[in-house]
Amino acid sequence: MCWAGRMVLGTFSILLGLFHAAAACDFGPFPYRGTGIVCRMTKPAALLLNRETAQVIQAAFRNAQFPNITGERSMRLLGSVAYGLSGIQVNDLSIERSEVELKEDSAIHISIRNVTALFRGTLTYGYAGAWFLQLFHSVDFEIESSIDLQLNINLMCQKDQVAPDASDCYLTFHKLTLHLQGDKQPGWLKQLFTDFISFTLKLVLKREVCKEINAVAQTLTNYILDLAANFVRDGDIAVDISLASDPIIKAAYIESHHKGIVLYKNSSSRLSDSVFSPSLLTESRMLYFWLAEHSLSSLAAAAFLDGQLLLNLRGDKLQELFEMEDTEVQRKAVQMIFQGTSYNDSVAKVWSLTQPQISFQPEGTVVRSSVAVEVSILLAGEEPLVALYMEKEITATIQATYADKKLILQPVDSSVEIKVFKCTADPSGEDPSIQSFLQNMILVAGIPEVTSSIGSALTSLLNSKRLDLFDIINPEIITRKGYVIVQLDFGFPSHLLLNFLEKSL
């Protein structure tokens, strides 16, 4: 899944984990209609992530299981010479550079230049001469190599999930030099076995290294898909991140499309009228996330059904709410409502009576909801006394930003209509000072406090999914009618990939 709220690992993980090629999935004639989440990664992001490719290639070389290599050769006048190379291991691996290219409507091409590696093992050979003279020896060997590696990664779709194919893999050998027992000087024995085994060795190295690269790609892809699925799950609430349409691969970017259907227990949302079009996104930033209004609105509905839209305030928070300004009207209203009780002995509960209605507009995210507020005084040994109860219809326009690894929700416009009012200090509901104070308190302090608390809760949720480990640079959250775009540049935390490779391979 590609969602700023919930997903980024090296070239193999990001490029393989987010996109697919339409080889086995049928999305019908109008696939965009079911698109709830879109990710676009541009060429600069691919170039940045390509720096991590060296780690993946090194892991593939180290983890490759090289079989024993055996052969036999008849030599004129010398009889038959049989040989075997065993215990082949890779040491001193280095990579000069790696390049990535996005092939238009095709595949991801990765070119690894000048991979130098030292292979070590044991050479055993037997010689039966024409005069029945037999010689059998075992010597340690080293093979110095310099290799170029070309990968064309094709991305297939299986059961609406990505299935990478990195089998289009080529090794070009610029150097393959055999040394016996550490002897660097040429000799007839070295020359003899170099001629015998070089061709076979090249085939074995190509087969095993390419096979391991394909296996690493599969492992990383599965890891990313599991990570993404966890990223968009919170208890019984989840988001279907399966593919909604074929990807778009251009020379400047790759784009993937996901269903973004919200799942809650045994129910799910449905989206069939998405307004997404590739023209809605540009190419100036490294990473783009497009989210449909339907997906975010469905998340809010699921959070409501799950009982998460509830906030309790007490102590200092409650004092900040009710003492937003030091005026005679405020002091009188507070005294009447709390009847002289300490804030530490009181609690305010705010919850949503109906599921919020969310819509995206150029001005921001518009939230409409019916909300209840209850202030209770906690008396020792007695049942809590409800000092104030209100039901109100709230409409608020909220702008979202992300800075210092925190999601900040800022209300820029709001209105409140009180529908139900019960107050022990004003049974008739006709005291204008209390009514005016509460109306002003809700607008000036109440709505900002609720949105701030929601922002803090969402930040904690995102950080629990490890979003804070990524270096997100100059993110912008742009709302338009029916959708929101998150665009950003980023820095890649290399240690994530290293830790994963160390644990998994």
C-alpha atoms as one frame of an Amber mdcrd trajectory, in Angstrom:
protein
   0.000   0.000   0.000   1.195   3.517  -0.692  -0.143   5.780   2.024   1.706
   8.554   3.926  -0.355   7.623   6.889   0.758   4.080   6.581   4.137   3.143
   4.424   9.054   3.054   2.174  12.525  -0.071   2.066  15.241   0.042  -0.732
  14.792  -0.136  -4.447  13.681  -3.744  -4.200  11.237  -3.202  -1.366   9.588
   0.056  -2.436   9.647  -0.552  -6.159   8.571  -4.156  -5.755   6.244  -3.686
  -2.849   4.068  -0.972  -4.301   3.626  -1.782  -7.955   2.673  -4.684 -10.179
   2.317  -5.529 -13.850  -1.014  -6.722 -15.193  -0.194 -10.313 -15.991  -2.875
 -12.213 -14.107  -5.440  -9.684 -12.864  -8.497  -8.368 -14.670  -9.613  -4.944
 -13.481 -12.348  -4.417 -16.037 -12.852  -1.514 -18.445 -13.094   1.231 -15.757
 -10.554   0.385 -13.042 -10.079   3.948 -11.778 -13.662   3.984 -10.533 -12.644
   1.719  -7.662  -9.443   3.586  -6.760  -9.324   4.935  -3.217  -5.571   5.340
  -2.683  -2.848   6.130  -5.198   0.925   6.309  -4.863   3.234   8.013  -7.328
   6.998   7.746  -6.909   9.089   9.900  -9.206  12.546   9.277 -10.657  14.417
  11.206  -7.900  12.909   8.882  -5.288  13.918   5.838  -7.299  17.460   7.182
  -7.564  17.603   7.762  -3.811  16.334   4.300  -3.004  18.713   2.776  -5.516
  21.543   3.590  -3.117  20.260   0.743  -0.964  20.417  -1.727  -3.847  24.047
  -2.523  -3.002  22.935  -3.950   0.339  20.395  -6.197  -1.363  22.911  -7.435
  -3.934  25.517  -8.070  -1.252  22.961 -10.050   0.756  22.083 -12.080  -2.349
  25.750 -12.958  -2.993  26.402 -13.831   0.648  23.258 -15.918   0.960  23.656
 -17.839  -2.320  24.283 -21.565  -1.834  26.867 -22.522  -4.430  26.840 -26.234
  -5.325  29.962 -28.288  -5.841  31.289 -28.019  -9.370  32.651 -31.195 -10.959
  34.054 -32.032 -14.377  36.360 -34.247 -16.335  38.591 -33.631 -19.311  40.609
 -35.930 -21.537  44.049 -34.629 -22.405  46.130 -35.945 -25.264  49.016 -38.056
 -23.959  48.077 -37.193 -20.371  44.946 -39.312 -19.905  41.859 -38.150 -18.012
  41.779 -35.317 -15.511  38.789 -35.038 -13.143  38.217 -32.067 -10.840  35.802
 -30.763  -8.252  35.316 -27.370  -6.586  33.654 -27.531  -3.171  32.912 -25.278
  -0.209  32.568 -22.168  -2.383  32.096 -19.002  -0.310  32.067 -15.304  -1.115
  34.438 -12.859   0.575  35.462  -9.227   0.131  32.443  -8.182  -1.905  32.192
  -4.588  -3.126  30.090  -2.676  -5.637  31.341   0.332  -7.568  27.974   1.841
  -8.504  24.336   1.085  -9.186  21.951   2.753 -11.623  18.190   2.524 -12.034
  16.066   3.316 -15.065  12.304   3.313 -15.467  11.488   1.860 -18.846   8.363
   3.371 -20.371   5.383   0.995 -19.971   7.793  -1.857 -19.328   9.946  -2.713
 -16.329  12.417  -1.398 -13.791  15.978  -1.746 -15.061  18.778  -1.879 -12.490
  22.407  -1.895 -13.597  25.069  -2.876 -11.062  28.561  -1.927 -12.220  31.824
  -3.627 -11.281  30.839  -6.071  -8.551  34.182  -7.356  -7.269  34.123 -10.535
  -5.225  36.617 -13.095  -3.994  35.374 -16.689  -4.071  37.193 -19.219  -1.888
  36.955 -22.993  -1.687  38.779 -26.276  -2.248  39.863 -27.774  -5.581  40.227
 -31.552  -5.694  41.592 -33.185  -8.829  42.680 -36.607  -9.963  44.987 -37.479
 -12.864  45.376 -40.893 -14.522  48.348 -40.842 -16.880  48.975 -42.953 -19.952
  51.453 -45.043 -17.938  48.911 -45.691 -15.148  50.453 -43.024 -12.947  47.744
 -41.649 -10.631  47.869 -38.335  -8.808  45.189 -37.017  -6.432  45.450 -33.622
  -4.806  43.345 -31.108  -2.871  44.359 -27.477  -2.830  42.695 -24.301  -1.607
  41.763 -21.850  -4.310  40.728 -18.218  -4.695  38.875 -16.773  -7.652  39.100
 -13.039  -8.247  36.123 -11.734 -10.184  34.780  -8.509 -11.613  31.164  -8.672
 -12.710  28.481  -6.388 -14.140  24.915  -7.276 -13.193  21.849  -6.330 -15.230
  18.334  -6.742 -13.796  15.007  -6.191 -15.518  12.376  -6.453 -12.816   8.954
  -7.359 -14.140   6.068  -6.869 -11.728   3.128  -9.230 -11.984  -0.243  -9.315
 -10.284  -1.457 -12.445  -8.526  -4.700 -12.365  -6.565  -4.626  -8.547  -6.651
  -1.229  -8.518  -4.946   2.240  -7.854  -6.241   4.447 -10.728  -7.396   7.876
  -9.554  -8.568   9.875 -11.447 -11.147  13.600 -10.676 -11.133  14.562 -13.718
 -13.199  15.537 -11.493 -16.140  19.060 -11.322 -14.772  22.395 -11.180 -16.582
  25.969 -11.381 -15.339  28.846 -10.137 -17.470  32.313 -11.230 -16.335  35.178
  -8.830 -16.921  37.570 -10.835 -14.793  37.643 -14.407 -13.492  41.098 -15.365
 -12.257  41.931 -18.616 -10.427  44.686 -18.750  -7.808  45.800 -22.066  -6.273
  47.117 -22.245  -2.681  47.566 -18.490  -2.697  50.086 -18.681  -5.553  49.603
 -15.604  -7.742  52.118 -16.739 -10.363  50.879 -18.438 -13.560  51.653 -22.095
 -13.981  50.603 -25.034 -16.073  48.286 -26.439 -13.366  46.555 -23.115 -12.844
  46.178 -22.588 -16.576  44.895 -26.116 -17.065  42.117 -25.820 -14.496  41.243
 -22.234 -15.384  40.547 -23.367 -18.937  38.500 -26.325 -17.649  36.292 -24.655
 -15.118  35.859 -20.997 -16.089  32.905 -21.589 -18.405  31.126 -23.908 -15.966
  31.854 -21.596 -13.059  30.325 -18.622 -14.866  27.127 -20.577 -15.482  26.896
 -21.678 -11.854  27.548 -18.190 -10.496  24.941 -16.666 -12.792  22.339 -19.298
 -11.916  22.806 -19.170  -8.163  23.240 -15.409  -7.785  20.245 -14.606  -9.983
  18.156 -17.224  -8.199  19.050 -15.692  -4.845  18.304 -12.148  -6.052  14.860
 -13.315  -7.133  14.345 -14.972  -3.733  15.456 -11.822  -1.879  13.068  -9.752
  -4.008  10.194 -12.074  -3.098  11.108 -11.974   0.591  11.339  -8.194   0.648
   8.059  -7.831  -1.213   6.244 -10.085   1.249   7.765  -8.112   4.101   6.609
  -4.799   2.616   3.095  -6.106   1.992   2.873  -7.341   5.591   4.266  -4.011
   6.821   1.767  -2.070   4.727  -1.157  -4.220   5.855  -0.201  -3.612   9.484
   0.263   0.083   8.771  -3.381   0.462   7.768  -4.791  -1.669  10.574  -5.851
  -0.607  14.047  -7.685  -3.275  15.997 -10.832  -4.232  14.090 -10.350  -1.414
  11.558  -8.351  -2.142   8.398  -7.940  -0.821   4.876  -7.954  -3.069   1.827
  -4.732  -2.196   0.008  -5.104  -4.701  -2.809  -4.579  -3.379  -6.307  -7.408
  -1.581  -8.067  -5.844  -1.130 -11.487  -2.767  -1.610 -13.617   0.202   0.559
 -12.742   1.491   3.362 -14.892   5.226   3.175 -15.570   6.712   6.256 -17.185
  10.279   7.447 -17.602   9.662  10.046 -14.866   7.529   8.111 -12.368   5.752
   4.926 -11.348   2.184   4.985 -10.120   0.115   2.332  -8.352  -3.596   2.274
  -7.541  -5.223   0.608  -4.533  -8.807  -0.032  -3.515  -8.671   1.785  -0.176
 -11.828   0.006   1.005 -12.302   0.281   4.777 -12.995  -2.998   6.550 -14.609
  -3.078   9.986 -15.469  -6.435  11.526 -17.883  -8.039   9.036 -18.689  -4.909
   7.055 -16.845  -2.949   4.383 -17.249   0.262   2.431 -17.756   0.405  -1.317
 -16.261   2.843  -3.805 -17.413   2.911  -7.425 -17.226   6.571  -8.413 -13.639
   7.614  -7.736 -12.602  10.925  -9.280  -8.954   9.922  -9.663  -7.043  10.713
 -12.838  -3.240  10.554 -13.324  -3.327  14.191 -14.433  -4.159  15.214 -10.848
  -0.567  14.511  -9.748   2.621  16.264 -10.824   6.273  15.161 -10.937   8.051
  17.861  -8.916   8.214  15.966  -5.592   9.629  12.555  -4.776   6.492  10.907
  -3.424   2.745  11.522  -3.822  -0.243   9.974  -2.057  -3.757  10.560  -3.365
  -6.655   9.645  -1.037 -10.318   9.628  -1.951 -12.827  11.399   0.251 -14.721
   8.119   0.519 -11.777   6.291   2.113 -11.196   8.909   4.828 -14.906   9.298
   5.506 -15.227   5.519   5.849 -12.318   5.477   8.302 -14.091   8.075  10.437
 -17.289   6.004  10.323 -15.402   2.878  11.413 -13.728   4.799  14.256 -17.193
   5.936  15.384 -18.579   2.400  15.321 -15.530   1.202  17.230 -16.150   3.718
  20.017 -12.910   5.592  19.429 -14.428   9.059  19.062 -14.436   9.728  22.789
 -12.384  12.225  24.779 -12.116  12.665  28.563 -10.723  15.899  30.018  -9.829
  16.546  33.639  -7.413  18.461  35.811  -5.210  20.954  33.936  -6.818  20.193
  30.566 -10.252  20.879  31.986  -9.025  24.104  33.571  -7.511  25.288  30.283
 -10.821  24.618  28.556 -13.014  26.535  30.996 -10.579  29.335  31.835  -9.686
  30.381  28.316 -10.076  34.039  29.303 -10.047  35.826  32.631 -13.278  37.831
  32.713 -16.001  38.373  35.231 -18.520  36.567  32.990 -16.227  33.551  32.716
 -15.537  33.371  36.461 -19.249  33.610  37.258 -20.215  30.927  34.744 -17.493
  28.536  35.938 -18.497  29.031  39.577 -22.134  28.278  38.753 -21.346  25.176
  36.640 -18.779  23.547  38.950 -20.347  24.802  42.200 -16.922  25.506  43.659
 -15.614  21.994  42.977 -11.945  21.544  42.011 -11.115  20.655  38.421  -9.322
  17.587  39.762 -12.665  16.398  41.133 -14.476  16.905  37.855 -14.402  15.342
  34.421 -15.665  16.435  31.011 -16.560  13.779  28.466 -16.894  14.605  24.773
 -18.150  12.057  22.276 -19.715  11.825  18.854 -23.414  10.955  18.746 -23.420
  10.192  15.028 -20.716   9.226  12.609 -18.890  12.309  11.335 -19.434  13.404
   7.767 -16.150  14.319   6.091 -15.725  16.153   2.823 -12.652  17.603   1.145
 -12.781  21.145  -0.153 -10.063  23.579  -1.318 -10.383  25.383   2.027  -9.629
  22.228   4.007 -11.322  19.135   5.426 -14.909  19.905   6.405 -16.182  17.822
   9.339 -19.856  17.765  10.323 -20.898  15.875  13.430 -23.424  15.734  16.255
 -21.451  15.881  19.503 -22.358  15.493  23.177 -20.551  17.142  26.099 -21.052
  16.042  29.687 -19.402  17.637  32.739 -19.615  15.569  35.906 -18.618  16.438
  39.455 -17.068  13.521  41.314 -18.286  13.465  44.914 -16.566  11.194  47.425
 -18.749   8.185  48.208 -21.553   9.387  45.965 -22.670   8.961  42.393 -21.169
  11.510  39.963 -23.322  14.623  39.620 -23.963  15.714  36.043 -23.506  19.456
  36.200 -23.773  20.090  32.474 -25.002  18.161  29.439 -25.157  19.491  25.881
 -25.787  18.126  22.411 -24.641  20.274  19.540 -24.208  20.209  15.793 -20.699
  21.206  14.811 -19.311  22.096  11.415 -15.569  22.697  11.314 -13.076  23.254
   8.511  -9.711  21.783   9.443  -6.330  22.143   7.780  -3.734  19.433   8.342
   0.040  19.776   8.369   2.894  17.444   9.272   5.993  18.878  10.917   8.585
  17.698  13.438   7.196  14.185  13.044   3.778  15.303  14.294   0.391  15.531
  12.574  -1.138  18.913  13.359  -4.861  19.566  12.870  -5.795  23.242  12.915
  -9.447  24.437  12.747  -9.744  27.522  10.546 -13.509  27.967  10.572 -16.268
  26.478  12.694 -19.884  26.904  13.738 -21.912  25.420  16.603 -25.632  24.964
  17.054 -26.714  23.752  20.499 -29.626  21.290  20.249 -29.939  20.079  23.854
 -28.916  22.003  26.978 -29.153  20.839  30.599 -27.329  22.593  33.429 -27.963
  22.317  37.188 -26.888  25.935  37.580 -29.371  27.069  34.927 -32.353  24.635
  34.923 -34.416  26.888  32.674 -31.593  27.327  30.179 -32.246  31.018  30.038
 -29.184  32.472  31.755 -27.551  34.478  28.945 -24.147  34.632  30.661 -23.838
  30.829  30.812 -25.179  30.361  27.296 -22.812  32.984  25.857 -19.844  31.623
  27.812 -20.398  28.034  26.691 -20.918  29.016  23.058 -17.697  31.010  23.063
 -15.794  28.306  24.963 -16.738  25.644  22.416 -15.641  27.761  19.468 -12.477
  29.273  20.947 -11.165  26.418  23.106 -13.344  23.323  22.764 -12.980  22.573
  19.048  -9.213  23.328  18.996  -8.737  21.084  22.044 -10.626  18.210  20.441
  -8.796  18.526  17.110  -5.452  18.798  18.925  -6.229  15.640  20.879  -7.208
  13.818  17.692  -3.984  14.997  16.033  -1.928  13.725  18.978  -3.727  10.377
  18.933  -3.174   9.973  15.186   0.492  10.930  15.587   0.928   8.245  18.243
  -0.785   5.719  15.989   1.408   6.616  13.007   4.568   6.504  15.111   3.569
   3.088  16.454   3.692   2.021  12.797   7.270   3.443  12.618   6.503   6.460
  10.459   8.722   8.551  12.740  11.765   6.526  11.626  11.584   8.142   8.198
  12.954  11.560   7.375   9.959  13.294   5.782  10.993  16.542   4.109   8.670
  19.525   3.471   5.404  17.549   3.361   2.338  19.287   1.946  -1.260  18.204
   2.498  -3.467  19.684  -0.218  -7.250  19.277  -0.192  -9.393  19.527  -3.276
 -13.052  18.795  -3.877 -13.449  15.057  -3.260  -9.816  14.135  -2.531  -6.600
  15.026  -0.723  -3.003  14.914  -1.984   0.011  14.403   0.260   3.293  15.261
  -1.457   6.763  15.123   0.050  10.448  14.388  -0.296  12.059  11.883   2.046
  15.258  10.420   3.390  15.639   6.670   3.671  16.532   5.020   7.023  19.161
   2.517   5.877  19.187   0.671   9.179  15.665  -0.672   8.538  16.812  -2.574
   5.482  20.002  -3.761   7.185  18.083  -5.062  10.200  15.599  -6.857   8.007
  18.280  -8.487   5.858  20.251  -9.593   8.911  17.202 -11.207  10.490  15.640
 -12.758   7.401  18.495 -13.996   5.222
